Amino acid sequence: MNISSIKGFADLYPEQSELYTHMENLARNVFSRFGYAELRTPIVEYTDLFCRSIGTETDVVQKEMYSFPDRKNRSLTLRPEATAGVMRSYIQSKQGADAVHKYFTYGPMFRYERPQKGRMRQFHQLNCECLGSSSAHTDAELIVMLMHFLSELEVGSIELQINTLGCSQCRPQYRNKLTSYLHELDSSKLCADCLRRVDINPLRVLDCKIPTCKELTENAPRIDENVCPECAKHFDVVLNLLDSAKLAYVRNARLVRGLDYYSRTTFEVVSHAVGSQSSIAGGGRYDGLVKQLGGSDVPGLGFACGMERLAMLMKKPESKRPFFHVVHMGDDALQVAFAVSLQLRRHGYCGDMAHNPSSFKSQMRQADKANARFVLILGEDECKSQSVAVKNMDDGQQEIVKIIELVSFLDKFSL
Ligand code: HAM
C-alpha cells in the first residue's frame, strides 16, 4: 500500500511554492521598510509555553494542539502560532526593555482543526511582533503596514475590522457585566460551546458564528463602550491615525479574537472571496504577555496572516522563464551539452538540457514545453565545428555561434 500524506497536511507543488516564495519575499521587503528584522524560532516548544500564553480555556489549547511526550516524558507541542515562541525567544535573549524590537517571522503552524477550504492542520503564517512600545502610533503603524502589504500583494477586496478589548483594569468589570447579561438570557437557546463559555470565557460568546447565538446576544453590552478612559483614549488615537492615513475600517464590537493574550486594540482582515474561513489576518496588542511569561513589563503587539488564504486571493506572480534549453544528438553532443549547460549556469543563466536520450523531434517538443528563450542545438556537425545552433524562440531566428563566443553572444540578449 502506498503511504499518503496526513489529513490536513498538504504538499506545496512548485507552482504553489512560487506563490509562497513571492509572499515571503514581498513580506520581507515591506516589513523591513518598517524596521522589522527576521527571526526564526523552533517549530516545537514546551507545551506549557502555549498554555500560559494562548490561555488554557481557548479552543487552540483545549482541542487543537499537537502535543506529545519526548523521550524523557516532557510535553512538547508543534507550534499552533508564532507569537508565543517569539515572546519566549525575546525573554530568553534578554533584550533591553527600553528599546523597541520588531520581529518578522514566517513558517508552518499546526492546529488539529477540521480541514476545509482555507483551513489546514499544517498551515503557514507570516507574522510580525513589535515589543517595547505602548504608543497608539505603533498600533496604527502596524495596521497600516499590514494593509500596505496586502495591497501590494493584490489580494482584491478586503475589509479591516477593528475593536478594543480594554486592559487588565477595565476588562474584568466588563466581563462581569457581560456574564450577568448572559445569565439573564434563555440559555436553552445557546449552543453547547457558548453555554460552557458563559462562566469561563464569556467574551468568546460574542464571537460565536451560530445564528441563534448571534441573535440571542444581539443587545449584549458593547466592550468598546465599557473600557476605562485610558483605553478609550488609546483607541480614539488609533482610529484617528487610521483616518489620517486614509485607511478604511469597520468597527466590530464583537471582535474578541480566539487567543486570550489580547488587550486594547484588536483587528482582523476579512475577505469574502475565500469562503467561510474569511479571516486572512488577525492580531492586536498584548501588553501583559511578556510579563506573564516571566519577562519584564514590556508592551507588545503584532499580527499574523494566513498564507493558504492569501494564496487563494493573490495574483499569480509571473514565473521566471528559463533562458536556455539544450538539445543534442549523439554521444559527443551529449558531452558538449553537459559542459555548455554548466558553463551557462555558472555565468548566471537559468536553463536545462535534455536528460534522457530521445529523438530530435521529441527533444524539440520538450524544449517548446520548457518555454526557454533560446534553444541550443548540438548535432554531429556542430560538435565538429565547436559551435552550436542558437534558435531564438521569440522570433524563430537561428544562428550558428562558436561555443567559445556563446556567452558573449547570449549576453547581448539578457539586458
Ligand atoms: P489567529 O487569528 O489565530 O492569530 O491566526 C492568524 C491567521 O492565521 C488567521 O487570520 C488565518 O488567516 C490563519 N489561520 C489560522 N488557523 C488556520 C488554519 N487552520 N488553516 C489556515 N489558516 C489558518 C494568531 O495566530 C496570532 N498569533 C496572531 C498575532 C500575532 N497576534 C499578535 N501577534
Short mmCIF file of C-alpha atoms and ligand atoms in Angstrom, two decimals:
data_model
loop_
_atom_site.label_atom_id
_atom_site.label_comp_id
_atom_site.label_asym_id
_atom_site.label_seq_id
_atom_site.Cartn_x
_atom_site.Cartn_y
_atom_site.Cartn_z
CA MET A 1 0.00 0.00 0.00
CA ASN A 2 1.24 3.49 -0.83
CA ILE A 3 1.83 5.89 2.03
CA SER A 4 -0.14 9.10 1.60
CA SER A 5 0.20 12.45 3.34
CA ILE A 6 -1.57 13.07 6.66
CA LYS A 7 -5.11 14.54 6.57
CA GLY A 8 -4.90 18.33 6.69
CA PHE A 9 -1.20 18.34 5.71
CA ALA A 10 -0.52 19.31 2.09
CA ASP A 11 2.36 19.23 -0.34
CA LEU A 12 3.08 22.57 -1.92
CA TYR A 13 3.90 21.73 -5.53
CA PRO A 14 6.28 24.04 -7.41
CA GLU A 15 3.51 26.28 -8.78
CA GLN A 16 2.07 26.70 -5.29
CA SER A 17 5.52 27.15 -3.76
CA GLU A 18 6.12 30.04 -6.14
CA LEU A 19 3.19 31.86 -4.55
CA TYR A 20 4.59 31.29 -1.08
CA THR A 21 8.07 32.46 -2.11
CA HIS A 22 6.55 35.58 -3.60
CA MET A 23 4.59 36.26 -0.38
CA GLU A 24 7.69 35.71 1.77
CA ASN A 25 9.84 37.99 -0.40
CA LEU A 26 7.26 40.74 -0.54
CA ALA A 27 6.66 40.46 3.22
CA ARG A 28 10.40 40.69 3.89
CA ASN A 29 10.59 43.71 1.60
CA VAL A 30 7.60 45.62 3.01
CA PHE A 31 8.15 44.76 6.68
CA SER A 32 11.86 45.62 6.56
CA ARG A 33 10.90 49.11 5.33
CA PHE A 34 9.15 49.47 8.70
CA GLY A 35 12.15 48.18 10.65
CA TYR A 36 11.15 44.53 11.15
CA ALA A 37 14.06 42.08 11.28
CA GLU A 38 13.71 38.39 10.57
CA LEU A 39 13.63 35.97 13.48
CA ARG A 40 13.40 32.18 13.11
CA THR A 41 12.18 30.27 16.14
CA PRO A 42 11.81 26.49 16.55
CA ILE A 43 8.69 24.69 15.36
CA VAL A 44 8.50 22.73 18.62
CA GLU A 45 8.29 24.31 22.08
CA TYR A 46 7.36 23.13 25.58
CA THR A 47 3.56 22.75 25.79
CA ASP A 48 3.48 24.96 28.84
CA LEU A 49 4.53 27.99 26.78
CA PHE A 50 1.33 27.80 24.72
CA CYS A 51 -0.91 27.07 27.72
CA ARG A 52 0.46 30.08 29.59
CA SER A 53 0.27 32.50 26.64
CA ILE A 54 -2.69 31.49 24.47
CA GLY A 55 -4.78 30.53 27.53
CA THR A 56 -5.98 27.18 28.83
CA GLU A 57 -9.63 27.95 28.07
CA THR A 58 -9.12 28.67 24.35
CA ASP A 59 -10.10 26.26 21.58
CA VAL A 60 -6.48 26.22 20.41
CA VAL A 61 -5.16 24.89 23.72
CA GLN A 62 -8.18 22.76 24.59
CA LYS A 63 -8.74 20.98 21.29
CA GLU A 64 -6.23 21.87 18.62
CA MET A 65 -2.66 21.34 19.80
CA TYR A 66 -0.38 18.62 18.50
CA SER A 67 1.22 17.72 21.83
CA PHE A 68 3.36 14.68 22.57
CA PRO A 69 5.83 13.49 25.20
CA ASP A 70 9.52 13.41 24.22
CA ARG A 71 11.79 10.54 25.25
CA LYS A 72 12.14 11.99 28.72
CA ASN A 73 8.39 12.40 29.02
CA ARG A 74 8.37 16.18 28.74
CA SER A 75 5.33 17.50 26.95
CA LEU A 76 6.21 19.22 23.67
CA THR A 77 3.89 20.89 21.15
CA LEU A 78 4.12 21.71 17.46
CA ARG A 79 3.60 25.48 17.46
CA PRO A 80 -0.03 26.44 16.78
CA GLU A 81 1.03 30.07 16.26
CA ALA A 82 4.25 32.09 16.30
CA THR A 83 3.67 34.78 18.95
CA ALA A 84 4.38 32.58 21.99
CA GLY A 85 7.72 31.37 20.55
CA VAL A 86 8.77 34.93 19.66
CA MET A 87 7.99 36.02 23.25
CA ARG A 88 9.97 33.11 24.66
CA SER A 89 12.90 33.92 22.41
CA TYR A 90 12.73 37.65 23.29
CA ILE A 91 12.73 36.93 27.02
CA GLN A 92 15.46 34.29 26.75
CA SER A 93 17.78 36.54 24.73
CA LYS A 94 17.49 39.28 27.38
CA GLN A 95 16.82 42.16 25.01
CA GLY A 96 16.83 45.59 26.62
CA ALA A 97 13.32 46.53 27.72
CA ASP A 98 13.90 50.21 26.94
CA ALA A 99 14.29 49.76 23.16
CA VAL A 100 11.65 48.86 20.59
CA HIS A 101 12.22 45.47 18.94
CA LYS A 102 10.44 44.49 15.74
CA TYR A 103 10.43 40.88 14.54
CA PHE A 104 9.19 39.28 11.36
CA THR A 105 8.84 35.51 11.26
CA TYR A 106 7.09 33.03 8.99
CA GLY A 107 6.61 29.33 8.54
CA PRO A 108 4.39 26.35 9.26
CA MET A 109 1.96 26.24 12.21
CA PHE A 110 -0.10 23.26 13.37
CA ARG A 111 -3.67 23.09 14.64
CA TYR A 112 -5.84 20.00 14.88
CA GLU A 113 -8.90 21.58 13.26
CA ARG A 114 -11.42 20.06 10.84
CA PRO A 115 -9.79 20.61 7.44
CA GLN A 116 -11.79 22.52 4.85
CA LYS A 117 -11.19 25.14 2.17
CA GLY A 118 -8.72 27.63 3.68
CA ARG A 119 -8.32 25.60 6.88
CA MET A 120 -5.49 23.10 7.21
CA ARG A 121 -3.87 21.25 10.08
CA GLN A 122 -0.47 22.37 8.85
CA PHE A 123 -0.77 25.92 7.58
CA HIS A 124 1.63 28.82 7.15
CA GLN A 125 1.70 32.27 8.67
CA LEU A 126 3.57 35.50 8.07
CA ASN A 127 3.95 37.04 11.47
CA CYS A 128 5.10 40.41 12.86
CA GLU A 129 5.63 41.28 16.51
CA CYS A 130 6.67 44.65 17.93
CA LEU A 131 7.87 44.81 21.54
CA GLY A 132 8.59 47.83 23.72
CA SER A 133 6.05 50.46 22.64
CA SER A 134 2.74 51.30 24.26
CA SER A 135 2.09 54.20 21.89
CA ALA A 136 -1.12 54.21 19.84
CA HIS A 137 1.05 55.33 16.93
CA THR A 138 2.68 51.90 16.94
CA ASP A 139 -0.75 50.21 16.68
CA ALA A 140 -1.61 52.43 13.71
CA GLU A 141 1.80 51.91 12.08
CA LEU A 142 1.45 48.11 12.38
CA ILE A 143 -2.04 48.10 10.88
CA VAL A 144 -1.08 50.45 8.05
CA MET A 145 1.92 48.23 7.30
CA LEU A 146 -0.28 45.11 7.15
CA MET A 147 -2.78 46.78 4.82
CA HIS A 148 0.04 48.13 2.69
CA PHE A 149 1.48 44.62 2.34
CA LEU A 150 -1.92 43.16 1.40
CA SER A 151 -2.43 45.87 -1.17
CA GLU A 152 1.00 45.22 -2.73
CA LEU A 153 0.11 41.53 -2.80
CA GLU A 154 -3.04 42.46 -4.77
CA VAL A 155 -5.48 40.32 -2.81
CA GLY A 156 -8.57 42.16 -4.06
CA SER A 157 -11.41 43.44 -1.95
CA ILE A 158 -10.78 43.13 1.81
CA GLU A 159 -12.19 44.67 4.97
CA LEU A 160 -10.30 45.75 8.09
CA GLN A 161 -12.33 45.19 11.26
CA ILE A 162 -11.17 46.73 14.50
CA ASN A 163 -12.10 46.72 18.17
CA THR A 164 -10.70 47.43 21.60
CA LEU A 165 -10.68 44.80 24.34
CA GLY A 166 -9.74 47.12 27.19
CA CYS A 167 -6.99 46.33 29.67
CA SER A 168 -6.48 44.27 32.83
CA GLN A 169 -8.01 47.16 34.82
CA CYS A 170 -11.29 47.60 32.94
CA ARG A 171 -11.93 44.24 31.28
CA PRO A 172 -12.85 42.33 34.49
CA GLN A 173 -15.71 44.80 35.10
CA TYR A 174 -16.94 44.42 31.55
CA ARG A 175 -16.64 40.66 31.86
CA ASN A 176 -18.86 40.68 34.96
CA LYS A 177 -21.39 42.89 33.21
CA LEU A 178 -21.44 40.56 30.20
CA THR A 179 -21.73 37.45 32.37
CA SER A 180 -24.73 38.95 34.21
CA TYR A 181 -26.33 39.82 30.86
CA LEU A 182 -25.72 36.29 29.53
CA HIS A 183 -27.17 34.72 32.69
CA GLU A 184 -30.40 36.55 32.07
CA LEU A 185 -30.83 35.10 28.58
CA ASP A 186 -32.79 31.97 27.77
CA SER A 187 -29.72 29.75 27.98
CA SER A 188 -31.50 26.80 26.35
CA LYS A 189 -31.11 28.71 23.08
CA LEU A 190 -27.32 28.97 23.34
CA CYS A 191 -25.13 26.35 21.65
CA ALA A 192 -23.28 23.89 23.91
CA ASP A 193 -19.95 25.70 23.43
CA CYS A 194 -21.42 29.09 24.40
CA LEU A 195 -23.21 27.60 27.36
CA ARG A 196 -19.86 26.35 28.62
CA ARG A 197 -18.21 29.72 27.88
CA VAL A 198 -20.71 31.89 29.79
CA ASP A 199 -18.77 31.49 33.03
CA ILE A 200 -15.27 30.61 31.87
CA ASN A 201 -14.71 32.82 28.81
CA PRO A 202 -17.86 34.95 28.27
CA LEU A 203 -16.27 37.25 25.66
CA ARG A 204 -15.98 34.30 23.29
CA VAL A 205 -19.80 34.03 23.25
CA LEU A 206 -19.79 37.29 21.26
CA ASP A 207 -17.64 35.65 18.63
CA CYS A 208 -19.90 32.60 18.08
CA LYS A 209 -20.84 32.17 14.42
CA ILE A 210 -24.06 30.21 15.12
CA PRO A 211 -27.06 32.39 14.05
CA THR A 212 -29.22 31.61 17.13
CA CYS A 213 -26.39 32.61 19.49
CA LYS A 214 -25.74 35.76 17.48
CA GLU A 215 -29.42 36.72 17.54
CA LEU A 216 -29.84 36.00 21.23
CA THR A 217 -26.85 38.14 22.22
CA GLU A 218 -27.61 40.97 19.77
CA ASN A 219 -28.07 43.54 22.54
CA ALA A 220 -25.14 42.45 24.67
CA PRO A 221 -23.20 45.34 26.26
CA ARG A 222 -20.51 46.56 23.86
CA ILE A 223 -16.94 46.28 25.12
CA ASP A 224 -15.84 49.44 23.31
CA GLU A 225 -18.41 51.39 25.35
CA ASN A 226 -17.24 49.85 28.61
CA VAL A 227 -13.49 50.39 28.68
CA CYS A 228 -11.62 52.76 31.01
CA PRO A 229 -10.86 56.36 29.87
CA GLU A 230 -7.19 55.48 29.11
CA CYS A 231 -8.19 52.58 26.86
CA ALA A 232 -10.90 54.68 25.20
CA LYS A 233 -8.36 57.43 24.51
CA HIS A 234 -5.82 54.95 23.14
CA PHE A 235 -8.45 53.53 20.77
CA ASP A 236 -9.51 57.00 19.66
CA VAL A 237 -5.96 57.94 18.78
CA VAL A 238 -5.51 54.71 16.80
CA LEU A 239 -8.72 55.35 14.83
CA ASN A 240 -7.76 58.99 14.18
CA LEU A 241 -4.37 57.89 12.88
CA LEU A 242 -6.00 55.35 10.58
CA ASP A 243 -8.31 58.11 9.34
CA SER A 244 -5.36 60.37 8.71
CA ALA A 245 -3.65 57.55 6.78
CA LYS A 246 -6.89 57.27 4.76
CA LEU A 247 -7.35 53.65 5.74
CA ALA A 248 -10.93 52.39 5.74
CA TYR A 249 -12.04 50.21 8.65
CA VAL A 250 -15.20 48.85 10.20
CA ARG A 251 -15.66 48.91 13.96
CA ASN A 252 -16.73 45.48 15.15
CA ALA A 253 -17.54 45.42 18.87
CA ARG A 254 -17.94 41.63 18.74
CA LEU A 255 -14.40 41.04 17.53
CA VAL A 256 -12.79 39.34 20.53
CA ARG A 257 -10.22 37.00 18.86
CA GLY A 258 -9.63 33.40 19.82
CA LEU A 259 -6.45 33.78 21.87
CA ASP A 260 -6.50 35.05 25.44
CA TYR A 261 -3.47 37.35 25.44
CA TYR A 262 -5.00 40.40 23.78
CA SER A 263 -5.58 43.80 25.35
CA ARG A 264 -6.74 47.12 23.86
CA THR A 265 -6.58 47.23 20.02
CA THR A 266 -7.53 44.06 18.17
CA PHE A 267 -8.17 43.67 14.46
CA GLU A 268 -8.87 41.22 11.70
CA VAL A 269 -8.77 41.49 7.93
CA VAL A 270 -11.52 39.57 6.17
CA SER A 271 -12.12 38.68 2.54
CA HIS A 272 -15.41 37.28 1.35
CA ALA A 273 -13.68 35.62 -1.60
CA VAL A 274 -12.13 32.77 0.42
CA GLY A 275 -15.32 31.05 1.62
CA SER A 276 -16.39 30.54 5.20
CA GLN A 277 -12.83 30.87 6.54
CA SER A 278 -12.84 34.57 5.75
CA SER A 279 -10.19 35.86 8.16
CA ILE A 280 -6.96 36.35 6.22
CA ALA A 281 -5.08 38.13 9.02
CA GLY A 282 -5.56 38.95 12.66
CA GLY A 283 -3.74 40.49 15.56
CA GLY A 284 -3.64 43.12 18.23
CA ARG A 285 -1.97 44.43 21.35
CA TYR A 286 -0.90 42.07 24.17
CA ASP A 287 0.58 44.35 26.81
CA GLY A 288 0.72 41.86 29.70
CA LEU A 289 2.08 38.88 27.79
CA VAL A 290 5.85 39.24 28.20
CA LYS A 291 5.45 39.75 31.96
CA GLN A 292 3.02 36.86 32.18
CA LEU A 293 5.70 34.63 30.63
CA GLY A 294 8.35 35.70 33.14
CA GLY A 295 9.90 38.69 31.32
CA SER A 296 9.79 42.36 32.26
CA ASP A 297 6.72 44.51 31.87
CA VAL A 298 7.13 45.15 28.16
CA PRO A 299 4.15 46.08 26.00
CA GLY A 300 3.70 44.36 22.66
CA LEU A 301 1.53 43.97 19.60
CA GLY A 302 1.52 42.02 16.37
CA PHE A 303 -0.41 40.14 13.72
CA ALA A 304 -0.31 37.04 11.58
CA CYS A 305 -1.55 36.46 8.02
CA GLY A 306 -2.68 33.02 6.85
CA MET A 307 -0.67 32.19 3.75
CA GLU A 308 -3.05 29.47 2.46
CA ARG A 309 -5.84 32.05 2.40
CA LEU A 310 -3.66 34.72 0.80
CA ALA A 311 -2.60 32.20 -1.87
CA MET A 312 -6.27 31.83 -2.86
CA LEU A 313 -6.61 35.58 -3.38
CA MET A 314 -3.37 36.91 -4.76
CA LYS A 315 -2.47 37.41 -8.38
CA LYS A 316 -0.15 34.71 -9.64
CA PRO A 317 3.35 36.18 -9.94
CA GLU A 318 4.94 35.86 -13.36
CA SER A 319 7.04 32.68 -13.46
CA LYS A 320 10.66 33.06 -14.36
CA ARG A 321 11.19 31.87 -17.92
CA PRO A 322 14.25 29.63 -18.47
CA PHE A 323 16.88 31.36 -20.60
CA PHE A 324 18.14 28.31 -22.46
CA HIS A 325 17.41 24.68 -23.23
CA VAL A 326 19.99 22.42 -24.86
CA VAL A 327 19.03 19.60 -27.24
CA HIS A 328 21.67 17.19 -28.52
CA MET A 329 22.09 14.21 -30.83
CA GLY A 330 24.86 11.65 -30.34
CA ASP A 331 27.38 10.80 -27.61
CA ASP A 332 29.83 13.62 -28.40
CA ALA A 333 27.00 16.18 -28.42
CA LEU A 334 25.81 14.93 -25.03
CA GLN A 335 29.27 15.64 -23.55
CA VAL A 336 29.29 19.13 -25.08
CA ALA A 337 25.70 19.81 -23.98
CA PHE A 338 26.66 18.90 -20.42
CA ALA A 339 29.67 21.25 -20.47
CA VAL A 340 27.78 24.11 -22.17
CA SER A 341 24.86 23.89 -19.73
CA LEU A 342 27.22 24.05 -16.75
CA GLN A 343 29.11 26.98 -18.23
CA LEU A 344 25.91 28.99 -18.83
CA ARG A 345 24.59 28.32 -15.33
CA ARG A 346 27.92 29.30 -13.82
CA HIS A 347 27.61 32.51 -15.76
CA GLY A 348 24.19 33.08 -14.14
CA TYR A 349 21.77 31.87 -16.81
CA CYS A 350 18.99 29.53 -15.86
CA GLY A 351 18.16 26.60 -18.09
CA ASP A 352 18.38 22.88 -18.66
CA MET A 353 19.39 20.23 -21.16
CA ALA A 354 17.58 17.16 -22.43
CA HIS A 355 18.42 14.49 -19.86
CA ASN A 356 17.12 11.28 -21.41
CA PRO A 357 18.13 10.07 -24.87
CA SER A 358 15.27 10.64 -27.32
CA SER A 359 14.67 11.69 -30.92
CA PHE A 360 15.46 15.20 -32.10
CA LYS A 361 11.73 15.82 -32.64
CA SER A 362 10.82 14.76 -29.12
CA GLN A 363 13.65 16.88 -27.63
CA MET A 364 12.38 19.90 -29.58
CA ARG A 365 8.89 19.24 -28.19
CA GLN A 366 10.34 19.23 -24.66
CA ALA A 367 12.21 22.45 -25.45
CA ASP A 368 8.96 24.07 -26.58
CA LYS A 369 7.30 22.96 -23.35
CA ALA A 370 10.16 24.38 -21.28
CA ASN A 371 9.38 27.74 -22.92
CA ALA A 372 13.05 28.74 -22.87
CA ARG A 373 14.10 31.95 -24.56
CA PHE A 374 16.84 30.16 -26.58
CA VAL A 375 17.11 26.55 -27.73
CA LEU A 376 20.71 25.48 -28.26
CA ILE A 377 21.03 22.67 -30.79
CA LEU A 378 24.05 20.38 -30.82
CA GLY A 379 24.41 17.74 -33.54
CA GLU A 380 27.42 15.99 -35.09
CA ASP A 381 28.24 18.94 -37.38
CA GLU A 382 28.14 21.47 -34.55
CA CYS A 383 30.41 19.28 -32.42
CA LYS A 384 32.91 19.00 -35.22
CA SER A 385 32.97 22.76 -35.74
CA GLN A 386 32.95 23.51 -31.97
CA SER A 387 29.80 25.56 -32.43
CA VAL A 388 26.13 25.46 -31.54
CA ALA A 389 22.95 26.39 -33.41
CA VAL A 390 21.16 29.01 -31.33
CA LYS A 391 17.45 29.35 -32.00
CA ASN A 392 15.79 32.48 -30.66
CA MET A 393 12.33 31.20 -29.71
CA ASP A 394 10.82 34.71 -29.74
CA ASP A 395 11.45 35.42 -33.43
CA GLY A 396 12.36 31.95 -34.76
CA GLN A 397 15.81 33.21 -35.98
CA GLN A 398 18.62 30.66 -35.87
CA GLU A 399 22.37 31.38 -35.91
CA ILE A 400 25.47 29.26 -35.70
CA VAL A 401 27.67 30.52 -32.86
CA LYS A 402 31.13 29.32 -31.85
CA ILE A 403 30.96 27.75 -28.37
CA ILE A 404 33.81 29.96 -27.24
CA GLU A 405 31.70 33.02 -28.16
CA LEU A 406 28.38 31.66 -26.84
CA VAL A 407 28.32 33.56 -23.55
CA SER A 408 29.09 36.93 -25.12
CA PHE A 409 26.55 36.21 -27.87
CA LEU A 410 23.79 35.43 -25.34
CA ASP A 411 24.80 38.36 -23.11
CA LYS A 412 23.59 40.70 -25.85
CA PHE A 413 20.02 39.44 -25.26
CA SER A 414 19.99 39.29 -21.50
CA LEU A 415 19.77 43.01 -20.76
P1 HAM B 1 -5.02 33.75 14.50
O1 HAM B 1 -6.19 34.62 14.26
O2 HAM B 1 -5.24 32.52 15.28
O3 HAM B 1 -3.93 34.67 15.19
O4 HAM B 1 -4.37 33.35 13.12
C1 HAM B 1 -3.97 34.33 12.19
C2 HAM B 1 -4.35 33.89 10.77
O5 HAM B 1 -3.83 32.58 10.51
C3 HAM B 1 -5.85 33.75 10.55
O6 HAM B 1 -6.43 35.00 10.25
C4 HAM B 1 -5.88 32.80 9.36
O7 HAM B 1 -5.70 33.52 8.15
C5 HAM B 1 -4.69 31.92 9.59
N1 HAM B 1 -5.09 30.61 10.13
C6 HAM B 1 -5.38 30.30 11.41
N2 HAM B 1 -5.70 28.98 11.52
C7 HAM B 1 -5.60 28.46 10.28
C8 HAM B 1 -5.78 27.15 9.72
N3 HAM B 1 -6.11 26.10 10.48
N4 HAM B 1 -5.59 26.98 8.38
C9 HAM B 1 -5.23 28.01 7.60
N5 HAM B 1 -5.03 29.27 8.07
C10 HAM B 1 -5.20 29.49 9.39
C11 HAM B 1 -2.71 34.22 15.59
O8 HAM B 1 -2.22 33.18 15.26
C12 HAM B 1 -1.95 35.23 16.39
N6 HAM B 1 -0.69 34.62 16.82
C13 HAM B 1 -1.72 36.49 15.60
C14 HAM B 1 -0.93 37.51 16.34
C15 HAM B 1 0.38 37.77 16.20
N7 HAM B 1 -1.41 38.29 17.28
C16 HAM B 1 -0.44 39.05 17.74
N8 HAM B 1 0.66 38.72 17.10
#
